[in-house]
Amino acid sequence: MIAKLIRWSIVNRFLVLLATLIMTAWGFWALSRTPLDAIPDLSDVQVIIRTSFPGQAPQIVENQITYPLTTTMLSVPGAKTVRGYSFFGDSFVYVLFEDGTDLYWARSRVLEYLNQVQSRLPPQAKASLGPDATGVGWVYEYALVDRSGKMDLSQLRALQDWFLKYELKSVPNVSEVASIGGMVRQYQIQLDPDKMRAYNIPHGKIIEAVQKANQETGGSVLELGEAEYMVRASGYLKSLDDFRKIPLMTTDAGVSVRLGDVARVQTGPEMRRGIAELNGEGEVAGGVIVMRSGKNALATIDAIKTKLEKLKPSLPPGVEIIPVYDRS
């Protein structure tokens, strides 16, 4: 058999050389496209369900959120392990699937069962799926630092949340850009219980008034002079004075009681569960970039660096992007 193969190769030298060239070219092509990564991804196929239940204790989150979700996810096809964790105001459920399961098929199955159990959860609970990544998808991290000292932590965090985050999520194979550190600015309404009691205004009425005051609505069209004019009412709250002017009730004397009469309205930081600090120099804001499952980490990181270089001229004067973790 070997002698016949050698004899055939000698007679058909051109075909042998041609096959050798094809195999060599295919080898170089495959080598150039081989995914490179410093950390081999040996993690399980998993889908994470995060449910936010603001202001609730871990035991309440466990009873009303985590338990219904975990018991439902046990029957998901291909699921081998379901783990639930309850924290203050948050619930995390990890659904681990058998090896070889397609990640996006698993996510679609979990989403189907999540829709089934949604009616059993409290109305305030908002459940969503985690990013389509694995436990080793963390490929790049950066910090925002203002050398000029003109921007505070809340402004740096706003720059991260409303500019850098959306731009970096457009990079191919980036699954999630998680913001860390800084302070999230929010409108805060501090009610005065004595004034509420004096006007006999319950807490629920104030919540309802604020919700109704922050909305827009349409009123069809109005035809004048062979032209149609769209009618709409713009009522979004844009400043502290807009909040203070929200009407709550009218007294017997015909005097309007507004939100500013029973509460102090201000801007302040959202309650934080942690901080981000850089090299012992103080707090910073930043972001963690997570890669999609099964993608080329080196190519993704190179694309992230290219995108950051393009974004640097758009940053305010004095603000720098400092790489903190680079898996390449």
mmCIF file of C-alpha atoms in Angstrom:
data_model
loop_
_atom_site.group_PDB
_atom_site.id
_atom_site.type_symbol
_atom_site.label_atom_id
_atom_site.label_comp_id
_atom_site.label_asym_id
_atom_site.label_seq_id
_atom_site.Cartn_x
_atom_site.Cartn_y
_atom_site.Cartn_z
ATOM 1 C CA MET A 1 0.000 0.000 0.000
ATOM 2 C CA ILE A 2 2.794 2.431 0.923
ATOM 3 C CA ALA A 3 4.778 1.456 -2.195
ATOM 4 C CA LYS A 4 1.740 2.143 -4.406
ATOM 5 C CA LEU A 5 1.240 5.538 -2.753
ATOM 6 C CA ILE A 6 4.903 6.470 -3.321
ATOM 7 C CA ARG A 7 4.749 5.291 -6.929
ATOM 8 C CA TRP A 8 1.537 7.309 -7.538
ATOM 9 C CA SER A 9 3.113 10.434 -5.981
ATOM 10 C CA ILE A 10 6.180 10.145 -8.243
ATOM 11 C CA VAL A 11 4.021 9.791 -11.337
ATOM 12 C CA ASN A 12 1.692 12.691 -10.322
ATOM 13 C CA ARG A 13 4.229 15.195 -9.079
ATOM 14 C CA PHE A 14 2.202 18.203 -10.165
ATOM 15 C CA LEU A 15 -0.870 17.110 -8.181
ATOM 16 C CA VAL A 16 1.255 16.460 -5.094
ATOM 17 C CA LEU A 17 2.918 19.874 -5.286
ATOM 18 C CA LEU A 18 -0.440 21.547 -5.874
ATOM 19 C CA ALA A 19 -1.968 19.803 -2.856
ATOM 20 C CA THR A 20 1.064 20.792 -0.768
ATOM 21 C CA LEU A 21 0.670 24.447 -1.718
ATOM 22 C CA ILE A 22 -3.056 24.372 -0.966
ATOM 23 C CA MET A 23 -2.523 22.789 2.445
ATOM 24 C CA THR A 24 0.254 25.268 3.272
ATOM 25 C CA ALA A 25 -1.893 28.242 2.292
ATOM 26 C CA TRP A 26 -4.828 26.877 4.282
ATOM 27 C CA GLY A 27 -2.558 26.433 7.313
ATOM 28 C CA PHE A 28 -1.341 30.047 7.175
ATOM 29 C CA TRP A 29 -4.932 31.253 6.718
ATOM 30 C CA ALA A 30 -6.150 29.234 9.721
ATOM 31 C CA LEU A 31 -3.199 30.382 11.842
ATOM 32 C CA SER A 32 -3.881 34.053 11.126
ATOM 33 C CA ARG A 33 -7.500 33.666 12.251
ATOM 34 C CA THR A 34 -6.927 31.569 15.348
ATOM 35 C CA PRO A 35 -8.467 33.319 18.382
ATOM 36 C CA LEU A 36 -5.753 34.363 20.831
ATOM 37 C CA ASP A 37 -6.451 34.826 24.521
ATOM 38 C CA ALA A 38 -4.360 34.951 27.665
ATOM 39 C CA ILE A 39 -7.020 33.060 29.641
ATOM 40 C CA PRO A 40 -8.618 29.915 28.166
ATOM 41 C CA ASP A 41 -12.382 29.998 28.540
ATOM 42 C CA LEU A 42 -13.303 26.801 30.356
ATOM 43 C CA SER A 43 -16.406 28.237 32.057
ATOM 44 C CA ASP A 44 -19.850 26.676 31.909
ATOM 45 C CA VAL A 45 -22.582 27.879 29.586
ATOM 46 C CA GLN A 46 -24.585 30.123 31.873
ATOM 47 C CA VAL A 47 -27.405 32.662 31.722
ATOM 48 C CA ILE A 48 -27.747 35.271 34.469
ATOM 49 C CA ILE A 49 -31.065 36.778 35.521
ATOM 50 C CA ARG A 50 -30.807 40.031 37.450
ATOM 51 C CA THR A 51 -33.939 41.320 39.142
ATOM 52 C CA SER A 52 -34.040 44.741 40.762
ATOM 53 C CA PHE A 53 -36.390 45.165 43.745
ATOM 54 C CA PRO A 54 -35.365 48.565 45.178
ATOM 55 C CA GLY A 55 -35.347 49.146 48.915
ATOM 56 C CA GLN A 56 -36.204 45.566 49.941
ATOM 57 C CA ALA A 57 -34.361 43.450 52.508
ATOM 58 C CA PRO A 58 -32.543 40.272 51.363
ATOM 59 C CA GLN A 59 -35.114 37.980 53.012
ATOM 60 C CA ILE A 60 -37.978 39.663 51.148
ATOM 61 C CA VAL A 61 -35.999 39.452 47.913
ATOM 62 C CA GLU A 62 -35.378 35.760 48.615
ATOM 63 C CA ASN A 63 -39.043 34.953 49.273
ATOM 64 C CA GLN A 64 -40.671 37.026 46.531
ATOM 65 C CA ILE A 65 -38.052 37.028 43.777
ATOM 66 C CA THR A 66 -35.259 34.461 44.057
ATOM 67 C CA TYR A 67 -37.375 31.492 45.145
ATOM 68 C CA PRO A 68 -40.020 31.777 42.370
ATOM 69 C CA LEU A 69 -37.307 32.257 39.747
ATOM 70 C CA THR A 70 -35.088 29.376 40.836
ATOM 71 C CA THR A 71 -37.967 26.903 41.092
ATOM 72 C CA THR A 72 -39.157 27.869 37.619
ATOM 73 C CA MET A 73 -35.720 27.717 36.006
ATOM 74 C CA LEU A 74 -35.169 24.171 37.256
ATOM 75 C CA SER A 75 -37.398 22.940 34.428
ATOM 76 C CA VAL A 76 -35.561 24.787 31.629
ATOM 77 C CA PRO A 77 -34.400 22.242 28.990
ATOM 78 C CA GLY A 78 -30.693 21.469 29.299
ATOM 79 C CA ALA A 79 -30.245 23.212 32.658
ATOM 80 C CA LYS A 80 -28.080 21.200 35.069
ATOM 81 C CA THR A 81 -27.666 23.682 37.943
ATOM 82 C CA VAL A 82 -29.608 26.710 39.157
ATOM 83 C CA ARG A 83 -28.106 29.017 41.790
ATOM 84 C CA GLY A 84 -29.857 31.952 43.421
ATOM 85 C CA TYR A 85 -28.384 34.852 45.405
ATOM 86 C CA SER A 86 -30.376 37.485 47.276
ATOM 87 C CA PHE A 87 -28.960 40.889 48.189
ATOM 88 C CA PHE A 88 -30.346 44.194 49.368
ATOM 89 C CA GLY A 89 -32.602 45.308 46.522
ATOM 90 C CA ASP A 90 -31.223 42.808 43.994
ATOM 91 C CA SER A 91 -31.608 39.154 43.079
ATOM 92 C CA PHE A 92 -29.235 37.132 40.893
ATOM 93 C CA VAL A 93 -30.124 33.728 39.462
ATOM 94 C CA TYR A 94 -27.467 31.729 37.571
ATOM 95 C CA VAL A 95 -28.718 29.000 35.212
ATOM 96 C CA LEU A 96 -25.908 26.633 34.182
ATOM 97 C CA PHE A 97 -26.407 24.424 31.120
ATOM 98 C CA GLU A 98 -24.835 21.210 29.907
ATOM 99 C CA ASP A 99 -21.571 21.430 27.982
ATOM 100 C CA GLY A 100 -22.022 22.033 24.284
ATOM 101 C CA THR A 101 -25.288 23.958 24.645
ATOM 102 C CA ASP A 102 -25.539 26.954 22.350
ATOM 103 C CA LEU A 103 -25.498 30.109 24.472
ATOM 104 C CA TYR A 104 -28.133 31.970 22.488
ATOM 105 C CA TRP A 105 -30.444 28.954 22.439
ATOM 106 C CA ALA A 106 -30.080 28.812 26.222
ATOM 107 C CA ARG A 107 -30.845 32.524 26.556
ATOM 108 C CA SER A 108 -34.014 32.175 24.481
ATOM 109 C CA ARG A 109 -35.216 29.254 26.612
ATOM 110 C CA VAL A 110 -34.570 31.162 29.836
ATOM 111 C CA LEU A 111 -36.409 34.170 28.442
ATOM 112 C CA GLU A 112 -39.445 32.002 27.660
ATOM 113 C CA TYR A 113 -39.616 30.700 31.218
ATOM 114 C CA LEU A 114 -38.964 34.189 32.588
ATOM 115 C CA ASN A 115 -42.057 35.445 30.767
ATOM 116 C CA GLN A 116 -44.075 32.663 32.393
ATOM 117 C CA VAL A 117 -43.013 33.553 35.934
ATOM 118 C CA GLN A 118 -43.209 37.337 35.496
ATOM 119 C CA SER A 119 -46.833 37.447 36.703
ATOM 120 C CA ARG A 120 -45.796 35.851 40.029
ATOM 121 C CA LEU A 121 -43.256 38.578 40.774
ATOM 122 C CA PRO A 122 -44.100 41.898 42.490
ATOM 123 C CA PRO A 123 -45.038 44.727 40.103
ATOM 124 C CA GLN A 124 -42.011 46.765 41.237
ATOM 125 C CA ALA A 125 -39.571 43.972 40.373
ATOM 126 C CA LYS A 126 -37.825 44.340 37.026
ATOM 127 C CA ALA A 127 -36.089 41.213 35.695
ATOM 128 C CA SER A 128 -33.595 41.186 32.832
ATOM 129 C CA LEU A 129 -30.978 38.866 31.365
ATOM 130 C CA GLY A 130 -27.292 39.476 31.920
ATOM 131 C CA PRO A 131 -24.838 40.053 29.057
ATOM 132 C CA ASP A 132 -24.119 37.283 26.562
ATOM 133 C CA ALA A 133 -20.670 36.707 28.055
ATOM 134 C CA THR A 134 -18.875 34.223 30.287
ATOM 135 C CA GLY A 135 -17.093 34.472 33.599
ATOM 136 C CA VAL A 136 -13.793 35.320 31.856
ATOM 137 C CA GLY A 137 -15.233 37.900 29.463
ATOM 138 C CA TRP A 138 -13.639 40.807 31.343
ATOM 139 C CA VAL A 139 -11.023 42.002 28.824
ATOM 140 C CA TYR A 140 -10.421 45.713 29.447
ATOM 141 C CA GLU A 141 -10.852 48.270 32.208
ATOM 142 C CA TYR A 142 -10.189 51.993 32.304
ATOM 143 C CA ALA A 143 -10.469 54.939 34.686
ATOM 144 C CA LEU A 144 -11.494 58.543 34.053
ATOM 145 C CA VAL A 145 -9.284 61.126 35.732
ATOM 146 C CA ASP A 146 -9.590 64.907 35.602
ATOM 147 C CA ARG A 147 -6.118 66.427 35.959
ATOM 148 C CA SER A 148 -7.485 69.981 35.888
ATOM 149 C CA GLY A 149 -9.751 69.436 38.901
ATOM 150 C CA LYS A 150 -12.713 71.150 37.214
ATOM 151 C CA MET A 151 -14.973 68.083 37.115
ATOM 152 C CA ASP A 152 -16.229 66.249 40.187
ATOM 153 C CA LEU A 153 -17.022 62.545 40.508
ATOM 154 C CA SER A 154 -20.642 62.988 39.479
ATOM 155 C CA GLN A 155 -19.649 64.742 36.251
ATOM 156 C CA LEU A 156 -17.070 62.058 35.432
ATOM 157 C CA ARG A 157 -19.672 59.350 36.055
ATOM 158 C CA ALA A 158 -22.154 61.188 33.809
ATOM 159 C CA LEU A 159 -19.478 61.366 31.100
ATOM 160 C CA GLN A 160 -19.006 57.625 31.420
ATOM 161 C CA ASP A 161 -22.719 56.747 31.491
ATOM 162 C CA TRP A 162 -23.953 59.041 28.720
ATOM 163 C CA PHE A 163 -20.994 59.201 26.327
ATOM 164 C CA LEU A 164 -18.240 56.604 26.631
ATOM 165 C CA LYS A 165 -20.540 53.709 27.492
ATOM 166 C CA TYR A 166 -22.695 54.022 24.380
ATOM 167 C CA GLU A 167 -19.747 54.637 22.086
ATOM 168 C CA LEU A 168 -17.821 51.593 23.354
ATOM 169 C CA LYS A 169 -20.853 49.308 23.147
ATOM 170 C CA SER A 170 -20.842 49.922 19.401
ATOM 171 C CA VAL A 171 -17.448 48.180 19.098
ATOM 172 C CA PRO A 172 -17.826 44.716 17.494
ATOM 173 C CA ASN A 173 -17.945 41.777 19.941
ATOM 174 C CA VAL A 174 -18.394 44.021 23.011
ATOM 175 C CA SER A 175 -21.264 42.652 25.075
ATOM 176 C CA GLU A 176 -21.386 45.054 28.014
ATOM 177 C CA VAL A 177 -19.724 48.191 29.335
ATOM 178 C CA ALA A 178 -20.246 48.320 33.100
ATOM 179 C CA SER A 179 -19.788 51.656 34.853
ATOM 180 C CA ILE A 180 -17.995 51.692 38.195
ATOM 181 C CA GLY A 181 -17.093 54.351 40.739
ATOM 182 C CA GLY A 182 -18.127 57.972 40.847
ATOM 183 C CA MET A 183 -21.535 59.229 41.899
ATOM 184 C CA VAL A 184 -24.797 58.932 39.981
ATOM 185 C CA ARG A 185 -26.665 62.220 40.135
ATOM 186 C CA GLN A 186 -30.391 62.131 40.776
ATOM 187 C CA TYR A 187 -33.251 64.414 41.704
ATOM 188 C CA GLN A 188 -34.052 63.984 45.403
ATOM 189 C CA ILE A 189 -37.341 64.927 47.091
ATOM 190 C CA GLN A 190 -37.056 65.187 50.884
ATOM 191 C CA LEU A 191 -40.559 65.344 52.332
ATOM 192 C CA ASP A 192 -41.396 67.309 55.469
ATOM 193 C CA PRO A 193 -43.803 65.145 57.532
ATOM 194 C CA ASP A 194 -45.032 68.098 59.593
ATOM 195 C CA LYS A 195 -46.060 70.089 56.522
ATOM 196 C CA MET A 196 -47.657 67.004 54.972
ATOM 197 C CA ARG A 197 -49.690 66.506 58.128
ATOM 198 C CA ALA A 198 -50.693 70.172 58.168
ATOM 199 C CA TYR A 199 -52.064 69.973 54.631
ATOM 200 C CA ASN A 200 -53.346 66.409 55.130
ATOM 201 C CA ILE A 201 -51.436 65.134 52.077
ATOM 202 C CA PRO A 202 -50.572 61.412 52.100
ATOM 203 C CA HIS A 203 -47.297 60.044 50.780
ATOM 204 C CA GLY A 204 -48.953 58.135 47.942
ATOM 205 C CA LYS A 205 -50.589 61.292 46.591
ATOM 206 C CA ILE A 206 -47.195 62.974 46.211
ATOM 207 C CA ILE A 207 -45.788 59.977 44.335
ATOM 208 C CA GLU A 208 -48.788 59.972 42.003
ATOM 209 C CA ALA A 209 -48.473 63.717 41.387
ATOM 210 C CA VAL A 210 -44.786 63.453 40.468
ATOM 211 C CA GLN A 211 -45.437 60.559 38.089
ATOM 212 C CA LYS A 212 -48.274 62.378 36.326
ATOM 213 C CA ALA A 213 -46.278 65.597 36.050
ATOM 214 C CA ASN A 214 -43.433 63.979 34.100
ATOM 215 C CA GLN A 215 -44.961 62.909 30.809
ATOM 216 C CA GLU A 216 -45.924 63.993 27.311
ATOM 217 C CA THR A 217 -49.097 63.368 25.360
ATOM 218 C CA GLY A 218 -50.420 63.916 21.857
ATOM 219 C CA GLY A 219 -53.661 65.543 20.720
ATOM 220 C CA SER A 220 -53.953 64.416 17.106
ATOM 221 C CA VAL A 221 -53.800 67.197 14.458
ATOM 222 C CA LEU A 222 -55.463 70.553 13.831
ATOM 223 C CA GLU A 223 -56.233 71.569 10.233
ATOM 224 C CA LEU A 224 -55.905 75.284 9.493
ATOM 225 C CA GLY A 225 -55.542 76.856 6.064
ATOM 226 C CA GLU A 226 -55.066 73.538 4.249
ATOM 227 C CA ALA A 227 -52.234 72.658 6.631
ATOM 228 C CA GLU A 228 -52.138 70.169 9.474
ATOM 229 C CA TYR A 229 -50.575 71.100 12.796
ATOM 230 C CA MET A 230 -49.702 68.327 15.207
ATOM 231 C CA VAL A 231 -50.898 69.022 18.740
ATOM 232 C CA ARG A 232 -48.883 67.769 21.680
ATOM 233 C CA ALA A 233 -48.298 68.683 25.302
ATOM 234 C CA SER A 234 -44.709 68.657 26.550
ATOM 235 C CA GLY A 235 -44.542 68.089 30.300
ATOM 236 C CA TYR A 236 -41.149 66.577 31.068
ATOM 237 C CA LEU A 237 -39.486 67.802 34.253
ATOM 238 C CA LYS A 238 -36.173 69.444 33.377
ATOM 239 C CA SER A 239 -35.136 71.513 36.413
ATOM 240 C CA LEU A 240 -35.549 71.760 40.181
ATOM 241 C CA ASP A 241 -38.085 74.566 39.753
ATOM 242 C CA ASP A 242 -40.210 72.257 37.579
ATOM 243 C CA PHE A 243 -40.340 69.805 40.470
ATOM 244 C CA ARG A 244 -41.147 72.499 43.012
ATOM 245 C CA LYS A 245 -44.099 73.738 40.915
ATOM 246 C CA ILE A 246 -45.854 70.340 40.750
ATOM 247 C CA PRO A 247 -49.415 70.932 42.093
ATOM 248 C CA LEU A 248 -50.592 68.617 44.858
ATOM 249 C CA MET A 249 -53.956 70.019 45.972
ATOM 250 C CA THR A 250 -56.033 73.156 46.385
ATOM 251 C CA THR A 251 -57.072 74.336 49.850
ATOM 252 C CA ASP A 252 -60.585 75.455 50.768
ATOM 253 C CA ALA A 253 -59.417 79.024 50.324
ATOM 254 C CA GLY A 254 -58.442 78.315 46.731
ATOM 255 C CA VAL A 255 -54.704 78.321 47.369
ATOM 256 C CA SER A 256 -52.662 75.806 45.369
ATOM 257 C CA VAL A 257 -50.282 73.619 47.377
ATOM 258 C CA ARG A 258 -47.216 72.631 45.416
ATOM 259 C CA LEU A 259 -44.426 70.144 45.980
ATOM 260 C CA GLY A 260 -42.023 72.886 47.029
ATOM 261 C CA ASP A 261 -44.373 73.762 49.904
ATOM 262 C CA VAL A 262 -44.069 70.354 51.585
ATOM 263 C CA ALA A 263 -40.650 69.114 50.469
ATOM 264 C CA ARG A 264 -37.101 70.164 49.746
ATOM 265 C CA VAL A 265 -36.092 69.357 46.162
ATOM 266 C CA GLN A 266 -32.398 69.036 45.357
ATOM 267 C CA THR A 267 -29.864 67.154 43.286
ATOM 268 C CA GLY A 268 -27.608 64.670 45.040
ATOM 269 C CA PRO A 269 -25.773 61.366 44.684
ATOM 270 C CA GLU A 270 -27.524 58.034 44.541
ATOM 271 C CA MET A 271 -26.830 55.726 47.482
ATOM 272 C CA ARG A 272 -23.617 53.845 46.716
ATOM 273 C CA ARG A 273 -22.684 50.243 47.443
ATOM 274 C CA GLY A 274 -18.956 50.696 46.757
ATOM 275 C CA ILE A 275 -16.257 52.938 45.330
ATOM 276 C CA ALA A 276 -13.465 52.826 42.738
ATOM 277 C CA GLU A 277 -9.993 54.065 43.721
ATOM 278 C CA LEU A 278 -6.848 54.413 41.606
ATOM 279 C CA ASN A 279 -3.267 53.987 42.881
ATOM 280 C CA GLY A 280 -4.040 55.433 46.291
ATOM 281 C CA GLU A 281 -4.652 58.871 44.783
ATOM 282 C CA GLY A 282 -8.397 59.046 45.408
ATOM 283 C CA GLU A 283 -11.718 58.055 43.903
ATOM 284 C CA VAL A 284 -12.292 57.823 40.167
ATOM 285 C CA ALA A 285 -15.003 56.799 37.736
ATOM 286 C CA GLY A 286 -14.438 54.233 35.043
ATOM 287 C CA GLY A 287 -15.729 51.277 33.115
ATOM 288 C CA VAL A 288 -15.279 47.543 32.630
ATOM 289 C CA ILE A 289 -15.607 46.163 29.092
ATOM 290 C CA VAL A 290 -16.949 42.618 28.721
ATOM 291 C CA MET A 291 -16.488 40.605 25.524
ATOM 292 C CA ARG A 292 -19.104 38.366 23.951
ATOM 293 C CA SER A 293 -18.762 34.643 24.470
ATOM 294 C CA GLY A 294 -16.499 32.797 22.033
ATOM 295 C CA LYS A 295 -15.056 35.876 20.325
ATOM 296 C CA ASN A 296 -11.432 36.793 19.637
ATOM 297 C CA ALA A 297 -10.166 38.646 22.713
ATOM 298 C CA LEU A 298 -7.068 40.119 21.043
ATOM 299 C CA ALA A 299 -9.005 41.499 18.076
ATOM 300 C CA THR A 300 -11.690 42.900 20.390
ATOM 301 C CA ILE A 301 -9.141 44.663 22.605
ATOM 302 C CA ASP A 302 -7.397 46.159 19.569
ATOM 303 C CA ALA A 303 -10.745 47.511 18.357
ATOM 304 C CA ILE A 304 -11.437 48.955 21.821
ATOM 305 C CA LYS A 305 -8.078 50.758 21.877
ATOM 306 C CA THR A 306 -8.706 52.187 18.417
ATOM 307 C CA LYS A 307 -12.136 53.436 19.505
ATOM 308 C CA LEU A 308 -10.731 55.048 22.663
ATOM 309 C CA GLU A 309 -8.109 56.911 20.636
ATOM 310 C CA LYS A 310 -10.885 58.319 18.442
ATOM 311 C CA LEU A 311 -12.917 59.368 21.509
ATOM 312 C CA LYS A 312 -10.103 61.155 23.357
ATOM 313 C CA PRO A 313 -10.380 64.427 21.358
ATOM 314 C CA SER A 314 -14.065 64.608 22.342
ATOM 315 C CA LEU A 315 -13.357 64.551 26.076
ATOM 316 C CA PRO A 316 -13.447 67.774 28.146
ATOM 317 C CA PRO A 317 -10.057 69.493 28.635
ATOM 318 C CA GLY A 318 -8.037 67.822 31.371
ATOM 319 C CA VAL A 319 -9.938 64.512 31.367
ATOM 320 C CA GLU A 320 -7.836 61.438 30.629
ATOM 321 C CA ILE A 321 -8.643 57.759 30.012
ATOM 322 C CA ILE A 322 -6.170 55.634 31.953
ATOM 323 C CA PRO A 323 -6.011 51.869 31.162
ATOM 324 C CA VAL A 324 -6.205 49.827 34.337
ATOM 325 C CA TYR A 325 -6.528 46.269 32.997
ATOM 326 C CA ASP A 326 -5.571 45.084 29.527
ATOM 327 C CA ARG A 327 -5.779 41.337 28.877
ATOM 328 C CA SER A 328 -3.852 41.563 25.617
#
